[in-house]
Short mmCIF file of N, CA and C in Angstrom, two decimals:
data_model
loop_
_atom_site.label_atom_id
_atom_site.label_comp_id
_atom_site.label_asym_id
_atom_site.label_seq_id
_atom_site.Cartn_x
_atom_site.Cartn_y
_atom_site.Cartn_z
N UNK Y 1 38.70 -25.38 -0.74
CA UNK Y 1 38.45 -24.11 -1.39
C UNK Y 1 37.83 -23.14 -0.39
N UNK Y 2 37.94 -21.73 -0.42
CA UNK Y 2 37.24 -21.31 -0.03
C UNK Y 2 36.32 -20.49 -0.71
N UNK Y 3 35.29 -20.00 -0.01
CA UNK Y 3 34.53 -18.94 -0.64
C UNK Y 3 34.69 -17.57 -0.59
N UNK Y 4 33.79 -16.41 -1.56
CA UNK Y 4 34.53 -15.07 -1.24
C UNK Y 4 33.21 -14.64 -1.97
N UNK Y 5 32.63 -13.46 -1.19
CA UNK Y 5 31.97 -12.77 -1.72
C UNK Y 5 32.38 -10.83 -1.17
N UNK Y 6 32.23 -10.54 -2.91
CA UNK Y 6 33.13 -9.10 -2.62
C UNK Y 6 32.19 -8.01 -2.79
N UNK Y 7 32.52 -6.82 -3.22
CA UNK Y 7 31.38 -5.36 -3.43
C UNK Y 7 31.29 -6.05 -5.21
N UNK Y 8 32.40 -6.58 -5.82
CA UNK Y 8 31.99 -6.51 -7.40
C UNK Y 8 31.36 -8.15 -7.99
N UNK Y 9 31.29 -9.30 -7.20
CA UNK Y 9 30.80 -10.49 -7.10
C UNK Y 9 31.15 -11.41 -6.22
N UNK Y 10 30.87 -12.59 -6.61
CA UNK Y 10 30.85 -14.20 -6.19
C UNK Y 10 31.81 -14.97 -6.56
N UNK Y 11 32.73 -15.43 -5.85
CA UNK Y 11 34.18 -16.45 -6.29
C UNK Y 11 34.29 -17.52 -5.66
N UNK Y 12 34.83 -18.32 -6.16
CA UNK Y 12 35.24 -19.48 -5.44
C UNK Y 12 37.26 -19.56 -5.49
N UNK Y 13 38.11 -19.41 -4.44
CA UNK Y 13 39.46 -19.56 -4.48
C UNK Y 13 39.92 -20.63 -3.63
N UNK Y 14 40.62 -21.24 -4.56
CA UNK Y 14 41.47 -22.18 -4.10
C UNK Y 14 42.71 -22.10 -2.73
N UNK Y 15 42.37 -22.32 -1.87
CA UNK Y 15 43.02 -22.46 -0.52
C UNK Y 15 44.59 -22.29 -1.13
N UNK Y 16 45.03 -23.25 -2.11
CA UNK Y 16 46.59 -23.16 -2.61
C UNK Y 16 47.23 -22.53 -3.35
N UNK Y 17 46.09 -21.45 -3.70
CA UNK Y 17 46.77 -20.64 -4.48
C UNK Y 17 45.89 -20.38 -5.99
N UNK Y 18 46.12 -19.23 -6.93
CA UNK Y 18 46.02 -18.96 -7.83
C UNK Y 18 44.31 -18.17 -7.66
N UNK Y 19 44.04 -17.61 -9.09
CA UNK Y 19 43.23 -16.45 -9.39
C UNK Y 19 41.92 -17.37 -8.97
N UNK Y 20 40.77 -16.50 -8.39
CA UNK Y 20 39.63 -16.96 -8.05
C UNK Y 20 38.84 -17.12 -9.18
N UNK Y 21 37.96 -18.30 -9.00
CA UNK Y 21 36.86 -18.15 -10.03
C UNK Y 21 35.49 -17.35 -9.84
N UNK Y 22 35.32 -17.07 -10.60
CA UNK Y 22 33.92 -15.34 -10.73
C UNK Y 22 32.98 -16.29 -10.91
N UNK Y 23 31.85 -16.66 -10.31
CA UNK Y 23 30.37 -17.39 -10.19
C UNK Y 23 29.74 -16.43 -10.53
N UNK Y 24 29.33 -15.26 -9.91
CA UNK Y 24 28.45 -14.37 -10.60
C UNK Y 24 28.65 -12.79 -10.08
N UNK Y 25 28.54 -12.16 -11.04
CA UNK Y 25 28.94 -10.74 -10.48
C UNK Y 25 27.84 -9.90 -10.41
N UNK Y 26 28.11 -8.81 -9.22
CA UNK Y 26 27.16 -7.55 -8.46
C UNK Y 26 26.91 -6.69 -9.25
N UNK Y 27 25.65 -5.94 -9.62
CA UNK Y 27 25.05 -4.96 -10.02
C UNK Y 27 25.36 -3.72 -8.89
N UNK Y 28 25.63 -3.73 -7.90
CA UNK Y 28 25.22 -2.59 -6.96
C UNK Y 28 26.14 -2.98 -5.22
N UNK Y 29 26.25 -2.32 -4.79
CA UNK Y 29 26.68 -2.67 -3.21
C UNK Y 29 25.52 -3.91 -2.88
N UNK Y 30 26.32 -5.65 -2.91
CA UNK Y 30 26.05 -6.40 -1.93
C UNK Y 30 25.27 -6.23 -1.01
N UNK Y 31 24.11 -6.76 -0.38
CA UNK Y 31 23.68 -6.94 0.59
C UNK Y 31 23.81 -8.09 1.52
N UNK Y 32 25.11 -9.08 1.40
CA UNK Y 32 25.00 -9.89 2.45
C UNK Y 32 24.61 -10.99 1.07
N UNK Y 33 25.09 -12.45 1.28
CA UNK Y 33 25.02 -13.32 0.85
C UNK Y 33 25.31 -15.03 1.62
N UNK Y 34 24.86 -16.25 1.66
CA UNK Y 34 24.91 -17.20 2.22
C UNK Y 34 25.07 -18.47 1.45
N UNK Y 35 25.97 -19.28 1.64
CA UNK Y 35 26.64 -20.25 0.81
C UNK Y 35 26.59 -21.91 1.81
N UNK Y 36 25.21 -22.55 0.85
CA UNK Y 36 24.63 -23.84 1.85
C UNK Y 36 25.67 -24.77 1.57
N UNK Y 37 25.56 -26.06 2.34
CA UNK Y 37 26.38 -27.18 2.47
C UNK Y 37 26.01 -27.91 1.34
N UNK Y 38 24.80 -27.60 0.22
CA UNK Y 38 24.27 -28.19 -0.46
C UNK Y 38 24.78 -27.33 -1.66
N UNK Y 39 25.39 -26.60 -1.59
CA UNK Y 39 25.67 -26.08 -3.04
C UNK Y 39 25.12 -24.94 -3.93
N UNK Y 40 24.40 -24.52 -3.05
CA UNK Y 40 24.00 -23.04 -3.38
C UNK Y 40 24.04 -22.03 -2.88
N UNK Y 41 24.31 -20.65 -3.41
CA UNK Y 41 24.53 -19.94 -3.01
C UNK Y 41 23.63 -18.61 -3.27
N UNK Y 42 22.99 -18.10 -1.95
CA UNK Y 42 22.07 -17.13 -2.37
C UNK Y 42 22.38 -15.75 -1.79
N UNK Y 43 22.25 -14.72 -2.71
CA UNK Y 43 23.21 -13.10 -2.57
C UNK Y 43 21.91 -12.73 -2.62
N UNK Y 44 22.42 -11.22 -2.25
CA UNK Y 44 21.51 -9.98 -2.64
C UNK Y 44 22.19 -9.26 -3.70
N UNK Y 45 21.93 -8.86 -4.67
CA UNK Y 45 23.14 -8.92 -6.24
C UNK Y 45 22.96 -7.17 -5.92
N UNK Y 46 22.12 -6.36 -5.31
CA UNK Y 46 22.08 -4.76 -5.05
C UNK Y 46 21.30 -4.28 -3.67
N UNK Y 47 21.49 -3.06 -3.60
CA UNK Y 47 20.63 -2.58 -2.56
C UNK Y 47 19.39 -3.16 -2.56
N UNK Y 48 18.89 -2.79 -3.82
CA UNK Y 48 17.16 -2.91 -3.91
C UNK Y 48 16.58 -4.31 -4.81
N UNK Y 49 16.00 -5.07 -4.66
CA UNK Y 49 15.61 -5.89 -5.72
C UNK Y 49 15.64 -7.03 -4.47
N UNK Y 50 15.25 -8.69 -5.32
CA UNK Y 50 14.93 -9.75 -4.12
C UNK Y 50 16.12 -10.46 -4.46
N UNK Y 51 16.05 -11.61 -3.67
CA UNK Y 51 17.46 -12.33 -3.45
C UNK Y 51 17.51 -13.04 -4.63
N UNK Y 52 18.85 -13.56 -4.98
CA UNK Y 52 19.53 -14.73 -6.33
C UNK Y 52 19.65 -15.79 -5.81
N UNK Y 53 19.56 -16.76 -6.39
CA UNK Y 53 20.84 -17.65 -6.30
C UNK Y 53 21.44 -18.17 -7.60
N UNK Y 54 22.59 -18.81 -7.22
CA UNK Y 54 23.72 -19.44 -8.17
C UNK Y 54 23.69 -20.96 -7.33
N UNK Y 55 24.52 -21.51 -8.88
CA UNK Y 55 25.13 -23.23 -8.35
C UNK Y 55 26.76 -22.21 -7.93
N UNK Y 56 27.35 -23.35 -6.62
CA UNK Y 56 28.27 -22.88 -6.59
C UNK Y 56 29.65 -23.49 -7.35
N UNK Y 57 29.05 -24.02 -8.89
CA UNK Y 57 29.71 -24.39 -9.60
C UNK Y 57 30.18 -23.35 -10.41
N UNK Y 58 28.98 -22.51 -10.28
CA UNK Y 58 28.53 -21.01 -11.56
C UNK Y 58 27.80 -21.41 -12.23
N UNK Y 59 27.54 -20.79 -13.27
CA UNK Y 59 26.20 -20.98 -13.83
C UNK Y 59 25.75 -19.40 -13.78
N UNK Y 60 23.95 -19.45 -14.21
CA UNK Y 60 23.38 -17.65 -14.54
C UNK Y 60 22.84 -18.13 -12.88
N UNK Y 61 22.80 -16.55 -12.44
CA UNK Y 61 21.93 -16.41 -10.85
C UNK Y 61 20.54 -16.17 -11.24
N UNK Y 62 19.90 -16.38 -10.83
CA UNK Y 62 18.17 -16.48 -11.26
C UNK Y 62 17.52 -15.96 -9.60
N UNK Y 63 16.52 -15.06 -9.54
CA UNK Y 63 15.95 -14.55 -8.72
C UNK Y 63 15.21 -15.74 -8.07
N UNK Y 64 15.49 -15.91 -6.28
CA UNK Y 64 14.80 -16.91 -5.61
C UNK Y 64 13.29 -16.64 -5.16
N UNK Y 65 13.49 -14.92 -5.05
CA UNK Y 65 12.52 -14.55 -4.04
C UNK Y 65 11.58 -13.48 -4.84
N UNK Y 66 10.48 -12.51 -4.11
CA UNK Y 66 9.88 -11.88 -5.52
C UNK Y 66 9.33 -11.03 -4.79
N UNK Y 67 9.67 -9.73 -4.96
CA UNK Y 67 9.13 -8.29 -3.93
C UNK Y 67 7.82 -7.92 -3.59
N UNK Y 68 7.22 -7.88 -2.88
CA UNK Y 68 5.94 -7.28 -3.08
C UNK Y 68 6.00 -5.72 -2.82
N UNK Y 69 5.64 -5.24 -4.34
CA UNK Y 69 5.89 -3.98 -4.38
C UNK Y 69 4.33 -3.41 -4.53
N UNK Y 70 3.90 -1.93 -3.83
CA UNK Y 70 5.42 -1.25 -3.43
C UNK Y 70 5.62 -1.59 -1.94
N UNK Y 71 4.97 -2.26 -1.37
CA UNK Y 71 5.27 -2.51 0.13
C UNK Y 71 6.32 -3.06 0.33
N UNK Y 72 7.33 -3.62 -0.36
CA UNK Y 72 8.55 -4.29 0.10
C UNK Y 72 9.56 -3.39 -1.24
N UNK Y 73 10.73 -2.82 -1.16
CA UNK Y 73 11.61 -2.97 -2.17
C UNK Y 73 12.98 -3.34 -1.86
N UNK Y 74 13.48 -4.02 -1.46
CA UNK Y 74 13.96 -5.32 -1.11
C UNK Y 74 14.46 -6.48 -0.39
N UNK Y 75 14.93 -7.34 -0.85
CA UNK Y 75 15.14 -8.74 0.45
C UNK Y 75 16.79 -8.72 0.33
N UNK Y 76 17.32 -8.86 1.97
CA UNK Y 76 18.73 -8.73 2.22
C UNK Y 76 18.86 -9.74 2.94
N UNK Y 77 20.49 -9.67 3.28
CA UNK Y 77 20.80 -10.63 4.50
C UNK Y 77 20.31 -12.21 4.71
N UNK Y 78 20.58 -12.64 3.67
CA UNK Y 78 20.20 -14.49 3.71
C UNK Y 78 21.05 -15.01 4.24
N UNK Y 79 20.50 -15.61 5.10
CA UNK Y 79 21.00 -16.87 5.70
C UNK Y 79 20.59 -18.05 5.56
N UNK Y 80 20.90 -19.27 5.46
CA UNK Y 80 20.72 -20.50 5.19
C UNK Y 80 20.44 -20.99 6.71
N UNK Y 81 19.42 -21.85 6.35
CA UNK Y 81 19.48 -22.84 8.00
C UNK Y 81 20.06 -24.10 7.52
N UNK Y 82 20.09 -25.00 8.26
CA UNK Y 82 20.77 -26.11 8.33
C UNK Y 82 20.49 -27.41 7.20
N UNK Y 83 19.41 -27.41 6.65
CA UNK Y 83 18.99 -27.96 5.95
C UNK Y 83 19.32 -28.17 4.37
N UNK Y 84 19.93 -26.69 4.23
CA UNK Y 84 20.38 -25.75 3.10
C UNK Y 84 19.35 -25.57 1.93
N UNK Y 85 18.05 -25.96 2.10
CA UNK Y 85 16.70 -25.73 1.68
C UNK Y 85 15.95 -24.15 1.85
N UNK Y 86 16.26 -23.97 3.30
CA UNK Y 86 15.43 -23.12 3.77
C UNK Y 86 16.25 -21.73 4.16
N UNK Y 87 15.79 -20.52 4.22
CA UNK Y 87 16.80 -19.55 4.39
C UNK Y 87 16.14 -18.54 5.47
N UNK Y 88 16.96 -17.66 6.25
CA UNK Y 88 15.79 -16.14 6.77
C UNK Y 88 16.55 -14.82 5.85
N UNK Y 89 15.80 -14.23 5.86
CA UNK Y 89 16.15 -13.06 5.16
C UNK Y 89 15.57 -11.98 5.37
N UNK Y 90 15.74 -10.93 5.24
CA UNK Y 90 15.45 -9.45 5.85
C UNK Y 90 14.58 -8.73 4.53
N UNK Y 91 13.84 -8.15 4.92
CA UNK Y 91 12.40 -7.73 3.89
C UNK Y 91 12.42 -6.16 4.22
N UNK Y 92 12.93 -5.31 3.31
CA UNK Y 92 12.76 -3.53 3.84
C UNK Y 92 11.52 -3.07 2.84
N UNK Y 93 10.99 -1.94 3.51
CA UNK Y 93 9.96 -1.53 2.97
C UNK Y 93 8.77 -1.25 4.08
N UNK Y 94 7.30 -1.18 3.75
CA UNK Y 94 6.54 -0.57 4.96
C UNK Y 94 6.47 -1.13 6.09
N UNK Y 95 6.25 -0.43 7.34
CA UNK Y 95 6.56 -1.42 8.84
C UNK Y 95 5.93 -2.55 8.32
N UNK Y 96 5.00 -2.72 7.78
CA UNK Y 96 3.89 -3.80 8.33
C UNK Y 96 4.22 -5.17 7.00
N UNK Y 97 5.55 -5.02 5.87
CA UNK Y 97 6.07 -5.74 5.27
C UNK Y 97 7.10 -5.74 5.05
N UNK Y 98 7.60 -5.37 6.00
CA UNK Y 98 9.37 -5.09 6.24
C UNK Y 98 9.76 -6.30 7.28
N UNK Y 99 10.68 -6.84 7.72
CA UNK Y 99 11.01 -7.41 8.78
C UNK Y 99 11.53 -9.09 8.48
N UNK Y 100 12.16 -10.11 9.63
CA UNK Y 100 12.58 -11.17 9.00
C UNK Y 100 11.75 -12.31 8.69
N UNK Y 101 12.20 -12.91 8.08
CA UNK Y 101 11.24 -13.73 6.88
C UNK Y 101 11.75 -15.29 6.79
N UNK Y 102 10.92 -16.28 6.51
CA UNK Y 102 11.54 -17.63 6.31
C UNK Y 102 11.25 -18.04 4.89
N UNK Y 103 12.01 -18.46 3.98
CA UNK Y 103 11.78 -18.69 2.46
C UNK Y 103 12.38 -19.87 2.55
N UNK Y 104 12.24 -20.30 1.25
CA UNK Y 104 12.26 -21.66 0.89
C UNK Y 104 12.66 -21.79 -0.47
N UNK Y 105 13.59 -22.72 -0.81
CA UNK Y 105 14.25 -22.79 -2.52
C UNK Y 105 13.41 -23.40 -3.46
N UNK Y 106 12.66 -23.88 -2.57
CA UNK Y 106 11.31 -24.50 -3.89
C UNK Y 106 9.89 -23.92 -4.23
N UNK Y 107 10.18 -22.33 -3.11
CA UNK Y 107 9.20 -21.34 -3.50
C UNK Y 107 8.13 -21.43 -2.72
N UNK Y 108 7.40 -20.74 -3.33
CA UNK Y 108 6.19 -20.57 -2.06
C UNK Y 108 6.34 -19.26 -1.77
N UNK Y 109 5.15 -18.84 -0.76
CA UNK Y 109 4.98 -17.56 -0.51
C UNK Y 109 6.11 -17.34 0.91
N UNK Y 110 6.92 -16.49 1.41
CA UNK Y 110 8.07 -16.48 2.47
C UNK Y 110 7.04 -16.26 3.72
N UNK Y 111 7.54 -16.66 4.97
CA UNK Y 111 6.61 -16.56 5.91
C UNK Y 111 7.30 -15.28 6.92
N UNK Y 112 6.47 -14.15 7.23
CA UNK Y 112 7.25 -13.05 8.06
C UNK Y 112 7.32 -13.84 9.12
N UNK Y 113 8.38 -13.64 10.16
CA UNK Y 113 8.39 -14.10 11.46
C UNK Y 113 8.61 -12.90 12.39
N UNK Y 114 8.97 -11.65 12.64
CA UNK Y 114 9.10 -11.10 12.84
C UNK Y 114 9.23 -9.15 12.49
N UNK Y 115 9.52 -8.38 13.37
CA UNK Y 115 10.19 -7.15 12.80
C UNK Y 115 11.20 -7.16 13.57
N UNK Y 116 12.15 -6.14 12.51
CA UNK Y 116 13.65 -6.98 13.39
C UNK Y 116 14.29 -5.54 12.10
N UNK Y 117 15.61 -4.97 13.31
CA UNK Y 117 16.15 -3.93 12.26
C UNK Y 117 17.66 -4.62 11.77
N UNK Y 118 17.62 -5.74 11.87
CA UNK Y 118 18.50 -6.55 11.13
C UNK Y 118 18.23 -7.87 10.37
N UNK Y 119 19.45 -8.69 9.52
CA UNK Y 119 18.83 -9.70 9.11
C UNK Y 119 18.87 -11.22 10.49
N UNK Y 120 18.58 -12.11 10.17
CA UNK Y 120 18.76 -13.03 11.15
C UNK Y 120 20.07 -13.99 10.94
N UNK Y 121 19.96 -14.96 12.17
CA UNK Y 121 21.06 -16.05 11.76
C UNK Y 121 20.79 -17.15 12.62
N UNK Y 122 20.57 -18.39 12.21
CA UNK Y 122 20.10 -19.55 12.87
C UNK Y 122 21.11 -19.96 14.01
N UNK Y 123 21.13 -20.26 15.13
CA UNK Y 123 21.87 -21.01 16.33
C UNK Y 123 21.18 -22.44 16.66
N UNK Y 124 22.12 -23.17 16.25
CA UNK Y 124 21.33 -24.61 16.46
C UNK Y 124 21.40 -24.71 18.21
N UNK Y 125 19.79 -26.00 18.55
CA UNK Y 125 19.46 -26.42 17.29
C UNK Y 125 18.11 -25.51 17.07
N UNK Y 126 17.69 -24.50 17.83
CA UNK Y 126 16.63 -24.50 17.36
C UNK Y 126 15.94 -22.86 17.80
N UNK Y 127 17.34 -21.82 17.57
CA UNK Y 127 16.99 -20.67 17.75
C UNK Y 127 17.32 -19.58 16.47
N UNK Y 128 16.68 -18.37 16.43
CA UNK Y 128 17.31 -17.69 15.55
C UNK Y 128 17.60 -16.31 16.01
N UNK Y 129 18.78 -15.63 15.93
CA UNK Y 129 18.99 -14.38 16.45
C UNK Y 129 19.21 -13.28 15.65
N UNK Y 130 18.56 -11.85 15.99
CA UNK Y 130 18.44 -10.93 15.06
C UNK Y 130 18.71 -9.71 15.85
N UNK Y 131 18.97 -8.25 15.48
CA UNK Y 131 18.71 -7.08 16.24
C UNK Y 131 17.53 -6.57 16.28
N UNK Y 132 17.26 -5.95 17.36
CA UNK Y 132 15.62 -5.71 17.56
C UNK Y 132 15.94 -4.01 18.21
N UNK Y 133 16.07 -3.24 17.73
CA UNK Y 133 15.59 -1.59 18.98
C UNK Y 133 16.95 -1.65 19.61
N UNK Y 134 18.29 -2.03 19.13
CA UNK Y 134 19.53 -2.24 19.68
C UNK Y 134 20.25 -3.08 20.41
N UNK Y 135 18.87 -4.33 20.50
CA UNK Y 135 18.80 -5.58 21.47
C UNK Y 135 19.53 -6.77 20.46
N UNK Y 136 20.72 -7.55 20.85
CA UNK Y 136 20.63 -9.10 20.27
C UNK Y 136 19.46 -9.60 21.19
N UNK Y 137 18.36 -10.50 20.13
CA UNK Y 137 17.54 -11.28 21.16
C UNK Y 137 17.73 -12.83 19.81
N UNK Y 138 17.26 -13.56 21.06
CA UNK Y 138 16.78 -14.54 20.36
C UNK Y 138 14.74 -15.34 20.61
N UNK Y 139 14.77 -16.00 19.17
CA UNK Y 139 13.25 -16.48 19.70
C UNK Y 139 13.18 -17.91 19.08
N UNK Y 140 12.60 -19.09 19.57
CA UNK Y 140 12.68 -20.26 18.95
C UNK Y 140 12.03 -20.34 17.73
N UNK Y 141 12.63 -21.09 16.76
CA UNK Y 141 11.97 -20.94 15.66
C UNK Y 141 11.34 -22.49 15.39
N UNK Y 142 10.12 -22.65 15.46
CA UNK Y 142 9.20 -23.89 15.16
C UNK Y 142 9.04 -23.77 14.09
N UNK Y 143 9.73 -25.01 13.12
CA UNK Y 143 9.77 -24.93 11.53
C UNK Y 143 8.52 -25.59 11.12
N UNK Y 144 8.33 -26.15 12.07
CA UNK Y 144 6.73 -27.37 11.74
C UNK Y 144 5.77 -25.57 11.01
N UNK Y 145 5.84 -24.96 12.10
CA UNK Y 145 4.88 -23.88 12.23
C UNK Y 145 4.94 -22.94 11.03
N UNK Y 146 6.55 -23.04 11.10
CA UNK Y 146 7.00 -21.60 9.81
C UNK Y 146 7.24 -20.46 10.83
N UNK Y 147 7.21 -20.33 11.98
CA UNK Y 147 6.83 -18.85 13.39
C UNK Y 147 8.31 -19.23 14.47
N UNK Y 148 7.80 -17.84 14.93
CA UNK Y 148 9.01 -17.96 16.20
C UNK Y 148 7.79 -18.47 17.04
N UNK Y 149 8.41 -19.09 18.05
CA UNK Y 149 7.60 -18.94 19.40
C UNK Y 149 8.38 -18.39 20.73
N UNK Y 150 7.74 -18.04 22.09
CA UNK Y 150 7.76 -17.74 23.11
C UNK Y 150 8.06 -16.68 22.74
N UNK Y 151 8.59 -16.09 24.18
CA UNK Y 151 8.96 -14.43 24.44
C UNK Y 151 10.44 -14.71 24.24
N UNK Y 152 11.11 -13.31 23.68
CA UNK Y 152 12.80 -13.34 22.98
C UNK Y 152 13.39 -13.43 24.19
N UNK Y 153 14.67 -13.67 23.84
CA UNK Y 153 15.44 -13.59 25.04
C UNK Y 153 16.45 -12.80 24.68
N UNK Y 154 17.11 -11.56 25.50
CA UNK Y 154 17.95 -10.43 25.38
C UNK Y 154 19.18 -11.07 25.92
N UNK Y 155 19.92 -11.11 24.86
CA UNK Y 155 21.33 -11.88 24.69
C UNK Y 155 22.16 -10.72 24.73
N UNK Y 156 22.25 -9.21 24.51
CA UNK Y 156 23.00 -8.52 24.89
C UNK Y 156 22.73 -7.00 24.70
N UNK Y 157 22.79 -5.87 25.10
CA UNK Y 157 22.25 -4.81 25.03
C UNK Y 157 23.00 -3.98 24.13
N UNK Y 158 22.99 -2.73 23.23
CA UNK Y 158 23.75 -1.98 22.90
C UNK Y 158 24.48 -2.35 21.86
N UNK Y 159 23.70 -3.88 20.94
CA UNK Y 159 24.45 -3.92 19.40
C UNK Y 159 24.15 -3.46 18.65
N UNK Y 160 25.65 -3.45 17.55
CA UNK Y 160 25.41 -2.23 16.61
C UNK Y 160 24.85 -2.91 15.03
N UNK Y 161 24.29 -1.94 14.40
CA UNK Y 161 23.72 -2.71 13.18
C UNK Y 161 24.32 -1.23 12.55
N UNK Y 162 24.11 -2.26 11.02
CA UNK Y 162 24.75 -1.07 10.02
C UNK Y 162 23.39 -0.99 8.75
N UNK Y 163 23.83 0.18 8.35
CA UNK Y 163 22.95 0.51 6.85
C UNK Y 163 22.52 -1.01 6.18
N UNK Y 164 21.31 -1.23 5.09
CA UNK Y 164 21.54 -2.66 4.79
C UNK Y 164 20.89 -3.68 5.59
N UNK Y 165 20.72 -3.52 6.82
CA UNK Y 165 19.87 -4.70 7.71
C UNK Y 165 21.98 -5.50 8.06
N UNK Y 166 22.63 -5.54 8.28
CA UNK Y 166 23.97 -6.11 8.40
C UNK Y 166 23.77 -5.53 9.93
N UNK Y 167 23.71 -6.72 11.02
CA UNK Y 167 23.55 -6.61 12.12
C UNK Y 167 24.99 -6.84 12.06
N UNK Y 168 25.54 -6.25 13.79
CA UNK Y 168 26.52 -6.32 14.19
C UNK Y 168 27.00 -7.73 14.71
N UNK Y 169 26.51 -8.75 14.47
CA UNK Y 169 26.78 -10.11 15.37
C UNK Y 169 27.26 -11.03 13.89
N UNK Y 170 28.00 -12.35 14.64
CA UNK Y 170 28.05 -13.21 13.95
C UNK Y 170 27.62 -14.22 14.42
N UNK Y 171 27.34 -15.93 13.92
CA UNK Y 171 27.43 -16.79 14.72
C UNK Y 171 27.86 -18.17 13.92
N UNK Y 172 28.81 -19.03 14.95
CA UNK Y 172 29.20 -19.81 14.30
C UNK Y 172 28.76 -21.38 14.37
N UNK Y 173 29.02 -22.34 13.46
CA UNK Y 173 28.34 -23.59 13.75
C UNK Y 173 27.97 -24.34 14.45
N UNK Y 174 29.19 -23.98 15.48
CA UNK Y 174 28.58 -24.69 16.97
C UNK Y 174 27.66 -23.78 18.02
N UNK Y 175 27.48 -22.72 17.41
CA UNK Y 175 26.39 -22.07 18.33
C UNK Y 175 26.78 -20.90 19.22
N UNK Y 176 28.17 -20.72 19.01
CA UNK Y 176 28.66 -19.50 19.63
C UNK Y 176 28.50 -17.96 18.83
N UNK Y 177 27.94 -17.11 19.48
CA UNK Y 177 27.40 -16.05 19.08
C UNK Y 177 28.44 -14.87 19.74
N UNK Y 178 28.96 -14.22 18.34
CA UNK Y 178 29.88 -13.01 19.40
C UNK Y 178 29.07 -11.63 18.08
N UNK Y 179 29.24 -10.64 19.29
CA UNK Y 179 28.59 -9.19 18.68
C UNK Y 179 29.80 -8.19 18.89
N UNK Y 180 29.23 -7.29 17.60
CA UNK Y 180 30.13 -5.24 18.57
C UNK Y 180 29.21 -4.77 19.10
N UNK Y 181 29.42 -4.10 19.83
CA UNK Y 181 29.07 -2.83 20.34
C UNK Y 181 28.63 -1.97 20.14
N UNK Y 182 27.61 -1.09 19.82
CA UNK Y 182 27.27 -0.45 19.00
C UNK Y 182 27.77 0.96 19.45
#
């Protein structure tokens, strides 16, 4: 099967054919959504508000995460790490509670790790990369800790990020990282 997430919801379609199934549908322009090896799937259901998740069986989406307003109005760009427990996600709102974040599906308070004008994305085994001031960088992420550590490393100059925290990069399972241009 594959997965599909659109501007009007959440589907699951069958590789062979026929109409997709609707898991849960969007209130507002998507912000980026992430679909674990474990079976869940966590969206941003609008611009503004905190992240969902769904079973990716379907089922109701139920809010994972919880704004701190008014300093935050809302969480974008989830990504799952490897575990499919744990996620980073992008936090907009005042400098000083804006920026990327490490959460967790069994709750708890999210830990900032950074400011960052995009969301992040894990590179095993043990980095995470985000846009920073037009920079791809990366910084190790010590999960013991919940923190990045050391100084970033500038992986490429001049990427582009869009409205949303939707950095210009992707990266894929084995660790290869490709960007645009900004």
């Amino acid at each position: 099967a594959a997965h599909l997430l659109h501007l009007h919801g959440i589907g699951r379609l069958d590789i062979a054919g026929g109409a997709p199934d609707v898991l849960a549908t969007l209130t507002g322009i998507s912000s980026g959504g992430s679909w674990s090896d474990t079976g869940t799937i966590l969206f941003a259901r609008q611009t503004v508000g905190p992240l969902w998740r769904v079973a990716a069986l379907g089922g109701e989406p139920v809010p994972v995460t919880e704004l701190d307003p008014p300093r935050q109005i809302s969480h974008r760009q989830p990504h799952f790490l490897p575990d499919g427990r744990q996620f980073l996600f992008l936090a907009e709102g005042v400098p000083e509670a804006a920026g990327l974040y490490l959460g967790s599906l069994e709750g708890g308070v999210p830990r900032r790790l950074t400011a960052t004008d995009s969301g992040g994305a894990f590179v095993p085994p043990d980095r995470v990369v985000f846009v920073r001031q037009g920079a791809l960088v990366a910084r190790r992420l010590d999960l013991a800790l919940g923190a990045l550590t050391g100084d970033p490393e500038t992986l490429a100059d001049g990427v582009g990020w869009e409205r949303y925290g939707r950095g210009g990069f992707a990266v894929s399972g084995s660790g290869l990282v490709a960007y645009r241009a900004g």
